[in-house]
Short mmCIF file of C-alpha atoms in Angstrom, two decimals:
data_model
loop_
_atom_site.label_atom_id
_atom_site.label_comp_id
_atom_site.label_asym_id
_atom_site.label_seq_id
_atom_site.Cartn_x
_atom_site.Cartn_y
_atom_site.Cartn_z
CA MET A 1247 -4.90 -26.23 2.07
CA LYS A 1248 -3.11 -22.90 1.78
CA GLU A 1249 -3.68 -20.74 -1.28
CA LYS A 1250 -0.64 -20.08 -3.44
CA ILE A 1251 0.61 -16.52 -3.86
CA VAL A 1252 3.45 -14.83 -5.75
CA VAL A 1253 5.13 -11.63 -4.57
CA ILE A 1254 5.87 -9.12 -7.34
CA GLY A 1255 9.00 -7.24 -6.36
CA GLY A 1256 12.16 -8.08 -4.48
CA GLY A 1257 13.09 -4.94 -2.54
CA GLY A 1258 12.63 -3.89 1.05
CA HIS A 1259 8.86 -3.43 0.77
CA ALA A 1260 8.52 -6.94 -0.64
CA LYS A 1261 10.59 -8.33 2.24
CA VAL A 1262 8.22 -6.81 4.79
CA ILE A 1263 5.22 -8.23 2.92
CA ILE A 1264 6.82 -11.67 2.87
CA SER A 1265 7.29 -11.46 6.64
CA ILE A 1266 3.62 -10.53 7.10
CA LEU A 1267 2.47 -13.34 4.80
CA LYS A 1268 4.50 -15.88 6.77
CA LYS A 1269 2.92 -14.80 10.05
CA LEU A 1270 -0.57 -14.95 8.53
CA ASN A 1271 0.05 -18.61 7.68
CA GLN A 1272 -2.74 -18.40 5.10
CA TYR A 1273 -0.71 -18.50 1.88
CA ASP A 1274 1.93 -20.71 0.31
CA ILE A 1275 4.47 -18.20 -1.06
CA VAL A 1276 5.74 -19.78 -4.28
CA GLY A 1277 8.41 -17.13 -4.85
CA TYR A 1278 8.96 -13.57 -5.99
CA THR A 1279 9.55 -11.86 -9.33
CA ASP A 1280 11.84 -8.91 -9.93
CA PRO A 1281 14.01 -7.52 -12.76
CA GLU A 1282 17.01 -8.48 -10.60
CA ASN A 1283 17.75 -11.73 -8.79
CA LYS A 1284 18.15 -10.75 -5.12
CA GLY A 1285 18.67 -14.34 -4.02
CA GLU A 1286 16.44 -15.87 -1.37
CA ILE A 1287 14.39 -13.37 0.64
CA LEU A 1288 13.43 -14.79 4.03
CA GLY A 1289 13.58 -18.23 2.45
CA VAL A 1290 11.48 -17.25 -0.59
CA SER A 1291 13.03 -18.07 -3.96
CA TYR A 1292 13.51 -15.90 -7.04
CA LEU A 1293 11.32 -16.96 -9.97
CA GLY A 1294 12.50 -14.55 -12.68
CA ASN A 1295 11.26 -11.21 -13.97
CA ASP A 1296 7.62 -10.25 -14.46
CA ASP A 1297 7.57 -11.97 -17.85
CA LYS A 1298 7.25 -15.20 -15.83
CA LEU A 1299 3.90 -14.21 -14.33
CA ASN A 1300 1.81 -15.75 -17.10
CA SER A 1301 3.45 -19.14 -16.65
CA ILE A 1302 3.24 -18.83 -12.85
CA PHE A 1303 -0.52 -18.28 -13.15
CA LYS A 1304 -0.87 -21.22 -15.54
CA ASP A 1305 0.93 -23.38 -12.97
CA GLY A 1306 -1.96 -22.83 -10.57
CA VAL A 1307 -0.91 -19.73 -8.63
CA ASN A 1308 -4.07 -17.63 -8.50
CA ASN A 1309 -2.99 -14.88 -6.08
CA ALA A 1310 -0.44 -12.10 -6.33
CA VAL A 1311 0.65 -9.23 -4.11
CA ILE A 1312 2.36 -6.06 -5.30
CA GLY A 1313 5.67 -5.92 -3.46
CA LEU A 1314 6.83 -2.67 -5.03
CA GLY A 1315 6.74 0.39 -2.79
CA GLN A 1316 5.52 3.85 -3.71
CA ILE A 1317 7.88 6.74 -3.00
CA LYS A 1318 6.50 9.21 -5.54
CA SER A 1319 4.33 8.20 -8.48
CA ALA A 1320 1.81 5.38 -8.25
CA GLY A 1321 2.42 4.66 -11.95
CA PRO A 1322 4.68 1.61 -11.54
CA ARG A 1323 2.27 -0.02 -9.08
CA ARG A 1324 -0.68 0.70 -11.39
CA LYS A 1325 1.20 -0.94 -14.26
CA ILE A 1326 1.79 -4.07 -12.18
CA ALA A 1327 -1.86 -4.16 -11.07
CA ASP A 1328 -3.09 -3.84 -14.66
CA ASN A 1329 -0.80 -6.68 -15.71
CA CYS A 1330 -2.08 -8.87 -12.87
CA LYS A 1331 -5.69 -8.18 -13.80
CA ASN A 1332 -4.99 -8.97 -17.45
CA ILE A 1333 -3.53 -12.32 -16.39
CA SER A 1334 -6.51 -12.84 -14.02
CA PHE A 1335 -4.58 -12.95 -10.75
CA ASN A 1336 -6.52 -12.25 -7.59
CA LEU A 1337 -5.03 -9.36 -5.62
CA PRO A 1338 -6.13 -10.05 -2.05
CA ALA A 1339 -5.84 -7.49 0.72
CA ILE A 1340 -2.96 -8.42 3.03
CA VAL A 1341 -3.43 -7.24 6.62
CA SER A 1342 -0.83 -7.80 9.32
CA LEU A 1343 -1.87 -9.74 12.39
CA ASN A 1344 -0.25 -6.92 14.37
CA ALA A 1345 -2.60 -4.26 12.97
CA ILE A 1346 -5.67 -3.04 14.86
CA ILE A 1347 -8.58 -2.83 12.42
CA ASN A 1348 -12.10 -1.97 13.57
CA GLU A 1349 -14.78 -4.44 12.54
CA ASP A 1350 -16.56 -2.04 10.15
CA VAL A 1351 -13.46 -0.90 8.26
CA SER A 1352 -13.42 -1.57 4.50
CA ILE A 1353 -10.11 -2.52 2.86
CA GLY A 1354 -9.93 -2.89 -0.92
CA ASN A 1355 -8.33 -5.66 -2.94
CA GLY A 1356 -4.57 -5.44 -3.34
CA THR A 1357 -4.06 -3.17 -0.34
CA VAL A 1358 -1.37 -4.01 2.21
CA VAL A 1359 -1.67 -3.01 5.88
CA MET A 1360 1.58 -3.28 7.82
CA ASP A 1361 2.51 -3.98 11.45
CA GLY A 1362 1.40 -1.52 14.11
CA VAL A 1363 -1.30 0.16 12.03
CA THR A 1364 -4.54 1.34 13.62
CA ILE A 1365 -7.64 1.96 11.48
CA ASN A 1366 -10.68 3.10 13.41
CA SER A 1367 -14.42 2.77 12.91
CA GLY A 1368 -16.09 3.90 9.71
CA SER A 1369 -12.92 4.25 7.67
CA SER A 1370 -12.32 2.82 4.21
CA ILE A 1371 -9.17 2.11 2.22
CA GLY A 1372 -9.29 1.75 -1.56
CA GLU A 1373 -7.63 -0.80 -3.81
CA CYS A 1374 -3.88 -1.44 -4.08
CA SER A 1375 -2.96 1.11 -1.43
CA ILE A 1376 -0.30 0.87 1.28
CA VAL A 1377 -0.92 1.64 4.94
CA ASN A 1378 2.59 1.45 6.28
CA THR A 1379 4.13 0.65 9.65
CA ASN A 1380 2.62 2.36 12.72
CA ALA A 1381 0.30 4.62 10.71
CA SER A 1382 -2.85 5.72 12.55
CA ILE A 1383 -6.10 6.36 10.68
CA ASP A 1384 -8.91 7.60 12.89
CA HIS A 1385 -12.67 7.30 12.45
CA ASP A 1386 -14.56 7.90 9.21
CA CYS A 1387 -11.56 8.50 6.95
CA ALA A 1388 -11.71 7.65 3.25
CA ILE A 1389 -8.48 6.73 1.46
CA GLY A 1390 -8.44 6.25 -2.32
CA ASP A 1391 -6.81 3.70 -4.60
CA PHE A 1392 -3.02 3.45 -5.07
CA THR A 1393 -2.37 5.78 -2.16
CA HIS A 1394 0.54 5.34 0.25
CA ILE A 1395 0.10 6.25 3.89
CA ALA A 1396 3.76 6.10 4.92
CA PRO A 1397 5.18 4.95 8.28
CA GLY A 1398 4.17 6.93 11.33
CA VAL A 1399 1.49 9.04 9.62
CA THR A 1400 -1.41 10.23 11.78
CA LEU A 1401 -4.81 11.03 10.25
CA SER A 1402 -7.45 12.53 12.52
CA GLY A 1403 -11.13 11.78 11.94
CA GLU A 1404 -13.04 12.37 8.70
CA VAL A 1405 -10.01 12.90 6.48
CA ASN A 1406 -10.59 12.28 2.76
CA ILE A 1407 -7.62 11.42 0.56
CA GLY A 1408 -7.86 10.83 -3.19
CA ASN A 1409 -6.22 8.31 -5.49
CA ASP A 1410 -2.47 8.17 -6.21
CA VAL A 1411 -1.48 10.21 -3.16
CA LEU A 1412 1.65 9.93 -1.02
CA ILE A 1413 1.41 11.03 2.62
CA GLY A 1414 5.06 11.11 3.65
CA THR A 1415 6.60 9.55 6.74
CA GLY A 1416 5.57 11.08 10.05
CA SER A 1417 3.10 13.57 8.59
CA ASN A 1418 0.04 14.69 10.54
CA ILE A 1419 -3.34 15.63 9.09
CA ILE A 1420 -5.99 17.19 11.31
CA GLN A 1421 -9.69 16.35 11.21
CA GLN A 1422 -12.00 16.94 8.23
CA ILE A 1423 -9.22 17.64 5.74
CA ASN A 1424 -9.54 16.85 2.01
CA ILE A 1425 -6.50 16.02 -0.11
CA PRO A 1426 -6.96 15.65 -3.90
CA ALA A 1427 -5.62 12.92 -6.16
CA ASN A 1428 -2.00 12.94 -7.33
CA THR A 1429 -0.75 14.97 -4.37
CA ILE A 1430 2.43 14.47 -2.34
CA ILE A 1431 2.68 15.52 1.30
CA SER A 1432 6.38 15.57 2.16
CA ALA A 1433 7.69 13.74 5.23
CA GLY A 1434 7.10 15.41 8.57
CA SER A 1435 4.51 17.88 7.32
CA THR A 1436 1.39 19.00 9.17
CA VAL A 1437 -1.75 19.66 7.13
CA LEU A 1438 -4.07 22.14 8.85
CA LYS A 1439 -6.42 23.04 6.00
CA SER A 1440 -7.88 21.23 3.00
CA ILE A 1441 -5.92 21.18 -0.24
CA THR A 1442 -7.72 21.98 -3.49
CA LYS A 1443 -4.84 21.87 -5.99
CA LYS A 1444 -2.64 18.83 -6.60
CA GLY A 1445 1.06 19.34 -6.03
CA ILE A 1446 3.90 18.74 -3.59
CA TYR A 1447 3.28 20.22 -0.14
CA ARG A 1448 5.76 20.57 2.72
CA GLY A 1449 6.11 22.16 6.12
CA ASN A 1450 4.23 23.00 9.30
CA PRO A 1451 1.74 24.13 8.25
CA ALA A 1452 2.06 22.43 4.87
CA SER A 1453 2.18 24.73 1.84
CA LEU A 1454 2.60 24.20 -1.90
CA ILE A 1455 6.25 24.00 -2.95
CA LYS A 1456 5.87 22.53 -6.45
CA ASP A 1457 3.15 21.96 -9.03
CA ILE A 1458 2.75 18.47 -10.47
#
């Protein structure tokens, strides 16, 4: 019997997650919650706003997935995760069948790994993070919690990234780089040296453009 799961969020990120869940064929998607009724999403029904989550759990749905993306701050996703944990939902890792994940890779609860991703040997991904479409994470990288590795990002080996970080679309990070928590690397940037101060970085090579 398939386990029941609810998707929290009804935007584009949630739609991609629903598609991945359907291909996995492991979960019965009972519906999605969102402040706004978006109608059916790939055949999945709207259940109401997040106030419905308590009753959904009481109806026997033990699993949830955070369907809200992360463009800047991880705060909204953290709030959802805290609410889920207070209700006692499980937040399973959701990994696309079209991702290439080495056998010794560690992926934390609540993390979503999208189509086309490669994660190589010795790497670890924290809890409730996003590894988005066609991202490449090479060997022995460590990614924190609530961090978004956006589409098309390339991490060379032994890169360490803290919690609540956004690595923007198409960015490249060379080997043995450290990036601290609460940092944003803007889309298309190239990081050639470790970052010691949180902030927004942009360019090739990436440099600080704004404190956070």
